[in-house]
Short mmCIF file of C-alpha atoms in Angstrom, two decimals:
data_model
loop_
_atom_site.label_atom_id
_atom_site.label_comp_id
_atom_site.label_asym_id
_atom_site.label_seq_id
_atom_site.Cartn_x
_atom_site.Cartn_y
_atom_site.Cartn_z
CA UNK D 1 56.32 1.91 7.56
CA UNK D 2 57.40 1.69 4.22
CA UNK D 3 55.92 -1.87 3.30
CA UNK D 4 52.80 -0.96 5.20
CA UNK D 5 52.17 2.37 2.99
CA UNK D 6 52.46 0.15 -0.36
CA UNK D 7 50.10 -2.67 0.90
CA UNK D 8 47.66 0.24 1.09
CA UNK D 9 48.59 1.85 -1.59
CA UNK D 10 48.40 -2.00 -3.54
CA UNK D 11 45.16 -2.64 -1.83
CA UNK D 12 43.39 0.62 -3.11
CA UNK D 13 44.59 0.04 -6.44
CA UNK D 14 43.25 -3.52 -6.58
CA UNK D 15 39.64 -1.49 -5.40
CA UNK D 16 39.91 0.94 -7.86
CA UNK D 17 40.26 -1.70 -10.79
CA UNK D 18 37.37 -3.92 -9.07
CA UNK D 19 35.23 -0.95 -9.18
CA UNK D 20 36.14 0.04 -12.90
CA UNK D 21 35.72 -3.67 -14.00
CA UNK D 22 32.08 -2.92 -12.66
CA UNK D 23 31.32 -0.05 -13.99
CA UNK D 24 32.43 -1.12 -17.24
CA UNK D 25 30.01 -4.58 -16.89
CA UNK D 26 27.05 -2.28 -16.26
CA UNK D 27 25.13 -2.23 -19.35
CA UNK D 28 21.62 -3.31 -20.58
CA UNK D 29 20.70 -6.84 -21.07
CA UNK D 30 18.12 -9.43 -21.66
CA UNK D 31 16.39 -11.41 -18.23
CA UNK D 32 13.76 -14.10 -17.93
CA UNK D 33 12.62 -12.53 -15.10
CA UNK D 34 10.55 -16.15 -14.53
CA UNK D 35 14.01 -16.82 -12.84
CA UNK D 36 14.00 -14.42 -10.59
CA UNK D 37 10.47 -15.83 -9.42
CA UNK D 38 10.01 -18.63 -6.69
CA UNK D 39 9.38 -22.04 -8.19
CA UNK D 40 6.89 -23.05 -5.64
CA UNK D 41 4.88 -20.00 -5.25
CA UNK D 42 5.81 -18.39 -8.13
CA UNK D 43 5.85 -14.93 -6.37
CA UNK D 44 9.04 -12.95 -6.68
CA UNK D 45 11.82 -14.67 -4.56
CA UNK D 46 13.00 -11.89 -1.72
CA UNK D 47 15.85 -12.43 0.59
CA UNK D 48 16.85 -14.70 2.37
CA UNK D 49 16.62 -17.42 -0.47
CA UNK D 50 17.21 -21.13 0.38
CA UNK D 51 18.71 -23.80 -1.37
CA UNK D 52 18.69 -27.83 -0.51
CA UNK D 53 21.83 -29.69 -1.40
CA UNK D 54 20.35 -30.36 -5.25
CA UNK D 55 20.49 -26.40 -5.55
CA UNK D 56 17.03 -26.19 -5.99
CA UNK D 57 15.63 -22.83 -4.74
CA UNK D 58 12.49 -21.97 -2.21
CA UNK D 59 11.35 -18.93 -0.92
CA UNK D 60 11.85 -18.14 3.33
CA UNK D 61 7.99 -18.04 3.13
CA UNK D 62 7.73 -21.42 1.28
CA UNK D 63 10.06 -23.33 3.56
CA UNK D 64 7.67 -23.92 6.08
CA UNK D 65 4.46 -24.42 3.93
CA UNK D 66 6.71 -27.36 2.48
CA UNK D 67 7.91 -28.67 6.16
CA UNK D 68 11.20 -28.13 4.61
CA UNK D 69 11.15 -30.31 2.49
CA UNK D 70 12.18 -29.31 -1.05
CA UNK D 71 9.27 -30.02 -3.52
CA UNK D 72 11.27 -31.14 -6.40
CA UNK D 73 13.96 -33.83 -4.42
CA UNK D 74 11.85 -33.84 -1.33
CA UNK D 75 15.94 -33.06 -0.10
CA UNK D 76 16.06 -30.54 3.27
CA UNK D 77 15.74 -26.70 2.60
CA UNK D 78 15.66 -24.04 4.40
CA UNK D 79 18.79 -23.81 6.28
CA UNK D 80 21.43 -23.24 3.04
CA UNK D 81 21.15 -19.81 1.54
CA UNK D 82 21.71 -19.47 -1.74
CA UNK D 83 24.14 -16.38 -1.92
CA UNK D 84 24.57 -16.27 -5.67
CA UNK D 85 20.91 -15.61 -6.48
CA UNK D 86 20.45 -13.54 -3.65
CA UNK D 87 23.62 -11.42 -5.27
CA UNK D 88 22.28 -11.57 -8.43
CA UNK D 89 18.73 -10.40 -7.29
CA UNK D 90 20.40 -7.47 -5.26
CA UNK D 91 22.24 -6.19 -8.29
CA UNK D 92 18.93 -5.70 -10.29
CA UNK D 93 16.47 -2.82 -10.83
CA UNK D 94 14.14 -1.86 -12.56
CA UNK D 95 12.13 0.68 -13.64
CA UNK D 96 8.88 2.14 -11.37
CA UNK D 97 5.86 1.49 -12.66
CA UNK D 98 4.53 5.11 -12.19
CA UNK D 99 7.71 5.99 -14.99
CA UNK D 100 5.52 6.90 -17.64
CA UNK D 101 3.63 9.72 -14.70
CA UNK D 102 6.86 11.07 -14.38
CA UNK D 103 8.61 8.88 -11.61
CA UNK D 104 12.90 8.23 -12.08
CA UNK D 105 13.74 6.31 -9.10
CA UNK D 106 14.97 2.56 -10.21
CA UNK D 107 13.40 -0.29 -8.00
CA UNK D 108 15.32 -3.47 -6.02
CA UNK D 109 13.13 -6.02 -8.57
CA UNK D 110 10.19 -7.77 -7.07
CA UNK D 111 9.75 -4.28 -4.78
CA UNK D 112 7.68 -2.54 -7.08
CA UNK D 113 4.46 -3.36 -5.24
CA UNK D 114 5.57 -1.35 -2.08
CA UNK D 115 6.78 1.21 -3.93
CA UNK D 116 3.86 2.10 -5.71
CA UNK D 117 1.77 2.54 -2.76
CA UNK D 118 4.77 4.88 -1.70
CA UNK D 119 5.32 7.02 -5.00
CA UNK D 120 3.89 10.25 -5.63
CA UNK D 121 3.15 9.47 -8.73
CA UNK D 122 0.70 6.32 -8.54
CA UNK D 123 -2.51 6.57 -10.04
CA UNK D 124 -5.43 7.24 -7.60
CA UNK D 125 -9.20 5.62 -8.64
CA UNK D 126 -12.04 8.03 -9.02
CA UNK D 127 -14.41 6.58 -6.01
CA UNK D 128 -17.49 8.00 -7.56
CA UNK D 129 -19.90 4.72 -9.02
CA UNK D 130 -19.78 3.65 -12.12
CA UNK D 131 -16.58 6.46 -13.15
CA UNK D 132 -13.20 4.74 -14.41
CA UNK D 133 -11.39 7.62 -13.93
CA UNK D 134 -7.17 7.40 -12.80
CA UNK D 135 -5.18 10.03 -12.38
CA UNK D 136 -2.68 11.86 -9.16
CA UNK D 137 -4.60 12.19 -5.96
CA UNK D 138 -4.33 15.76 -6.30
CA UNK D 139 -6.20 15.81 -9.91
CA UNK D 140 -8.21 13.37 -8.69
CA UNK D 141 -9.44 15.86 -6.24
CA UNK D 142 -9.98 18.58 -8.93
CA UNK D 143 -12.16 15.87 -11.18
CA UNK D 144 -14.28 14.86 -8.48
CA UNK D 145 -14.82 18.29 -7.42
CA UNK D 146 -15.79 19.29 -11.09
CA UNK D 147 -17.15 16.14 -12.36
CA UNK D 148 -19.38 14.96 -9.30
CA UNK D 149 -20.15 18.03 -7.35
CA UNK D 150 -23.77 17.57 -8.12
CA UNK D 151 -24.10 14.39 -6.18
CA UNK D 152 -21.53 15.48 -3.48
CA UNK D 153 -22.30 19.71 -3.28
CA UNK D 154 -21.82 19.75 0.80
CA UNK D 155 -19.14 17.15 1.16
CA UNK D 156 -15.99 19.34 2.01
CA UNK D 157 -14.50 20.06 5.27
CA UNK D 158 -10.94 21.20 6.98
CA UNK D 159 -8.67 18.95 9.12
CA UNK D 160 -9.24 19.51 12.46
CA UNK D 161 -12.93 20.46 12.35
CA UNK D 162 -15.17 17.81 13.55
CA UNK D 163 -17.88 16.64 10.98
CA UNK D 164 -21.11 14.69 11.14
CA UNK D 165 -22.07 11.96 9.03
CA UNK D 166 -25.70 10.35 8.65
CA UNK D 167 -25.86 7.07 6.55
CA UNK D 168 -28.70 4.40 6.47
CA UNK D 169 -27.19 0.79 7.39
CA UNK D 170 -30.05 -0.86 5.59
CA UNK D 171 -28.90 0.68 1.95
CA UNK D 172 -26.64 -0.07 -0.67
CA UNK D 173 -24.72 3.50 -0.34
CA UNK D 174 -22.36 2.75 2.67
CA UNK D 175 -19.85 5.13 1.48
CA UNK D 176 -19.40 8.60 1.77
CA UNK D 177 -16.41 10.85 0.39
CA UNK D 178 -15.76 13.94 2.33
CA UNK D 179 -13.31 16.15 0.33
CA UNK D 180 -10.66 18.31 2.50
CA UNK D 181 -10.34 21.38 0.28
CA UNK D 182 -7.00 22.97 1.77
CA UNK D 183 -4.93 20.04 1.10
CA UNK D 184 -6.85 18.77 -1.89
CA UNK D 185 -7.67 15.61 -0.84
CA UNK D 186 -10.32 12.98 -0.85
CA UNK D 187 -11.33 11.19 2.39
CA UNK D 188 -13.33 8.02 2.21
CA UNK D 189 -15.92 6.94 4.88
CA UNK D 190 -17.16 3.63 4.97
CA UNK D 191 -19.91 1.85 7.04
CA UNK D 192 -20.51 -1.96 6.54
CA UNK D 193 -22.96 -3.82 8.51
CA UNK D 194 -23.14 -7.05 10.47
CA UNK D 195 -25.22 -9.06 12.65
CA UNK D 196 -24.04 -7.59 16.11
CA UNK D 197 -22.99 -3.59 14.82
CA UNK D 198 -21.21 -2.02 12.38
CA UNK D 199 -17.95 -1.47 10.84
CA UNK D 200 -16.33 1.70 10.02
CA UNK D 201 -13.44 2.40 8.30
CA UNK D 202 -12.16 5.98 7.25
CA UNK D 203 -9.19 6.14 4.37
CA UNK D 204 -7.58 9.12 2.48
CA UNK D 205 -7.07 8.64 -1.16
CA UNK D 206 -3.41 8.98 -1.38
CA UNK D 207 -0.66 6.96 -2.06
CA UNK D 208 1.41 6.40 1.55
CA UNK D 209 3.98 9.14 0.36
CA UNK D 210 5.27 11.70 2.99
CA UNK D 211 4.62 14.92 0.49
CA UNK D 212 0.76 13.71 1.29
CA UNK D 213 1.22 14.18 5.35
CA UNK D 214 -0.32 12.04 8.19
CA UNK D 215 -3.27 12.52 9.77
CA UNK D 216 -5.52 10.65 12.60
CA UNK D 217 -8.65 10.64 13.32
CA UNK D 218 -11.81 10.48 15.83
CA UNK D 219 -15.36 8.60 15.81
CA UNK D 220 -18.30 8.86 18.27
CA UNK D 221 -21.58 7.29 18.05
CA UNK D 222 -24.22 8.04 20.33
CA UNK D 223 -27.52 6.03 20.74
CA UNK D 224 -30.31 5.67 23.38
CA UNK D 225 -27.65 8.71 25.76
CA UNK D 226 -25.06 5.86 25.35
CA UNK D 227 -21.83 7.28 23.20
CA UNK D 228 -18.97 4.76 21.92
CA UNK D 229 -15.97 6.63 21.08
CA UNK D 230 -12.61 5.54 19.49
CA UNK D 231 -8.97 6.97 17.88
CA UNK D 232 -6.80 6.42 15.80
CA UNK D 233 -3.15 7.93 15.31
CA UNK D 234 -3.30 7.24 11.80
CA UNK D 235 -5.69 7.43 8.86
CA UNK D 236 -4.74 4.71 6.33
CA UNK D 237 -4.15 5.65 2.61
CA UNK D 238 -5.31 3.50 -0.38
CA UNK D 239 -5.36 4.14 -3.89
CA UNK D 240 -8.38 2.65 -4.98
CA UNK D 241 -12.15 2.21 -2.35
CA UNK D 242 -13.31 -1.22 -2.54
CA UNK D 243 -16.77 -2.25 -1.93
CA UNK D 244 -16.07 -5.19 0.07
CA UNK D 245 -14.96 -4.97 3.80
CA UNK D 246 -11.50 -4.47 3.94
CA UNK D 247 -9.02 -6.68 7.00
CA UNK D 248 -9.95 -6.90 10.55
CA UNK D 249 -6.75 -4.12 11.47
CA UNK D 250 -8.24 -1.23 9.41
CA UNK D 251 -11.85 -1.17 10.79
CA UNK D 252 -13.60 0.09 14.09
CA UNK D 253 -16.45 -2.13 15.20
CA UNK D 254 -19.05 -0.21 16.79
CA UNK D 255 -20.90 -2.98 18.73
CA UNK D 256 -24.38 -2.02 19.06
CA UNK D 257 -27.71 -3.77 18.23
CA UNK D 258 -29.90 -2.07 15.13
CA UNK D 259 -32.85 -2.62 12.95
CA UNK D 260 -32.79 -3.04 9.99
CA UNK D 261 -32.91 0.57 8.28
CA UNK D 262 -31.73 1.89 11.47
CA UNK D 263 -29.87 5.51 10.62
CA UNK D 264 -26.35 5.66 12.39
CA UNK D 265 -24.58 9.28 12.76
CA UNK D 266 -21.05 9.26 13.77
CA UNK D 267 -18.58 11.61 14.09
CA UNK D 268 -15.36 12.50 12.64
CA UNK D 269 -12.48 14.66 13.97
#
C-alpha cells in the first residue's frame, strides 16, 4: 500500500512540474502565420492535417482534390497525420476580430470566421442603398429607424403578427426591410425572379448569437384562388443583405407563372 501511495504521490508531482513548465513557456511571441496556412489551398489548415512520407503537409479537404497524391513529391497523403502541427495549431489563439467592439474571448486560429458570425459584437451593414453604415445590430436598428424612416415610415411589426408584403417582380427594388420594434431588430425580405417563379428569402440582421433569439417563419401566396404556402423553423441571420441571390438552402421557390410587372403579395408570420 505503501509503494502504491508514493507512485501516486511521484506521479502527481511529475504533473504538477509538467504543468508549471507550461505555464512558465506561455508568453508572447512572433508567428508567420503563412505556416499555419495550407500549401495547396492556402486556406487555414484545420484538423485532421496530413502528411506524405516527405513531411509535406495537405489539408483533409485537399487530399482528395489532389487524388492523394502530394503536389510537391507527387508521394501518397492523406492517410499519415501530422500530430505535431496539429499540436502546435491547437495550442494557438488569437484574438477576435470584434476586440476592438468590445469582445475578450481568444479564438482556436483559423476559427475566426465562425466566430464572427457568432459574436455579439460583429458589425451589422446598414441595408438601406447607397448607406455605408456598420455598427451592432441593435444600433443598427436605432440608425435605420432615425436615419431612413422617411423611405421606410410603415415598415415595423411584432413577432407573431402576420404581415403583408406587396413588391413588383418587374423592378429593381426586390427588397424590403421590415423592422420588429420590441426586440430591435431588422428583418430583411427578399424577392428575386426567374423564368418559372420566384424566390424568396427572409433574413434577420443579426449575427447567429443566442442573446439575439430564434425565430421561424411563414409565407403564403395566393393567385388566381390558388394559395402556395411554406415554413420554416428557422429564420437565417446574416450580417450584411446582398443583392445577388443567395444558395439554393436559404430560399423558397414559389413556382408560379407571371408577367412581367406582375405584383406578388405574400405573407409573413
Amino acid at each position: 500500500m505503501e509503494g502504491s501511495s508514493s507512485g501516486v504521490k511521484g506521479s502527481s508531482n511529475i504533473n504538477l512540474q509538467k504543468k508549471q513548465r507550461t505555464e512558465d513557456k506561455t508568453r508572447p511571441a512572433m508567428l508567420d502565420f503563412d505556416v499555419l496556412d495550407c500549401p495547396v489551398c492556402f486556406e487555414p489548415l484545420t484538423i485532421p492535417i496530413f502528411q506524405c512520407d516527405n513531411g509535406h503537409l495537405a489539408c483533409s479537404s485537399c487530399c482528395p482534390k489532389l487524388s492523394n497524391k502530394c503536389p510537391t513529391c507527387t508521394l501518397h497523403v492523406g492517410n499519415k497525420r501530422c500530430r505535431a502541427m496539429e499540436s502546435v495549431l491547437e495550442s494557438i489563439f488569437i484574438p477576435c476580430p470584434n476586440a476592438n467592439f468590445g469582445c475578450t474571448k481568444s479564438i482556436s486560429y483559423g476559427k475566426e470566421s465562425t466566430h464572427e458570425k457568432e459574436c455579439i459584437f460583429s458589425q451589422c451593414y446598414c441595408p438601406a442603398l447607397n448607406c455605408n453604415y456598420t455598427s451592432s445590430y441593435k444600433d443598427l436598428y436605432t440608425h435605420y429607424r432615425t436615419t431612413h424612416m422617411e423611405v421606410d415610415q410603415l415598415n415595423k411589426y411584432i413577432c407573431d403578427i402576420p404581415f403583408s408584403v406587396r413588391m413588383n417582380i418587374g423592378s429593381d427594388k426586390n427588397i424590403i426591410i421590415r423592422k420588429e420594434y420590441t426586440k430591435r431588430l431588422l428583418f430583411a425580405v427578399q424577392c428575386f425572379r426567374e423564368p418559372c417563379g420566384v424566390y424568396v428569402t427572409v433574413s434577420c440582421i443579426a449575427p447567429s448569437a443566442p442573446e439575439v433569439g430564434q425565430f421561424s417563419y411563414h409565407l403564403s401566396y395566393t393567385v388566381d384562388g390558388h394559395t402556395i404556402t411554406y415554413e420554416s423553423p428557422e429564420v437565417k441571420r446574416i450580417l450584411k443583405v446582398s443583392s445577388q441571390r443567395p444558395q439554393e438552402s436559404t430560399l423558397v421557390k414559389l413556382l408560379f407563372i407571371t408577367n412581367e410587372g406582375r405584383v406578388i403579395e405574400f405573407g409573413v408570420a
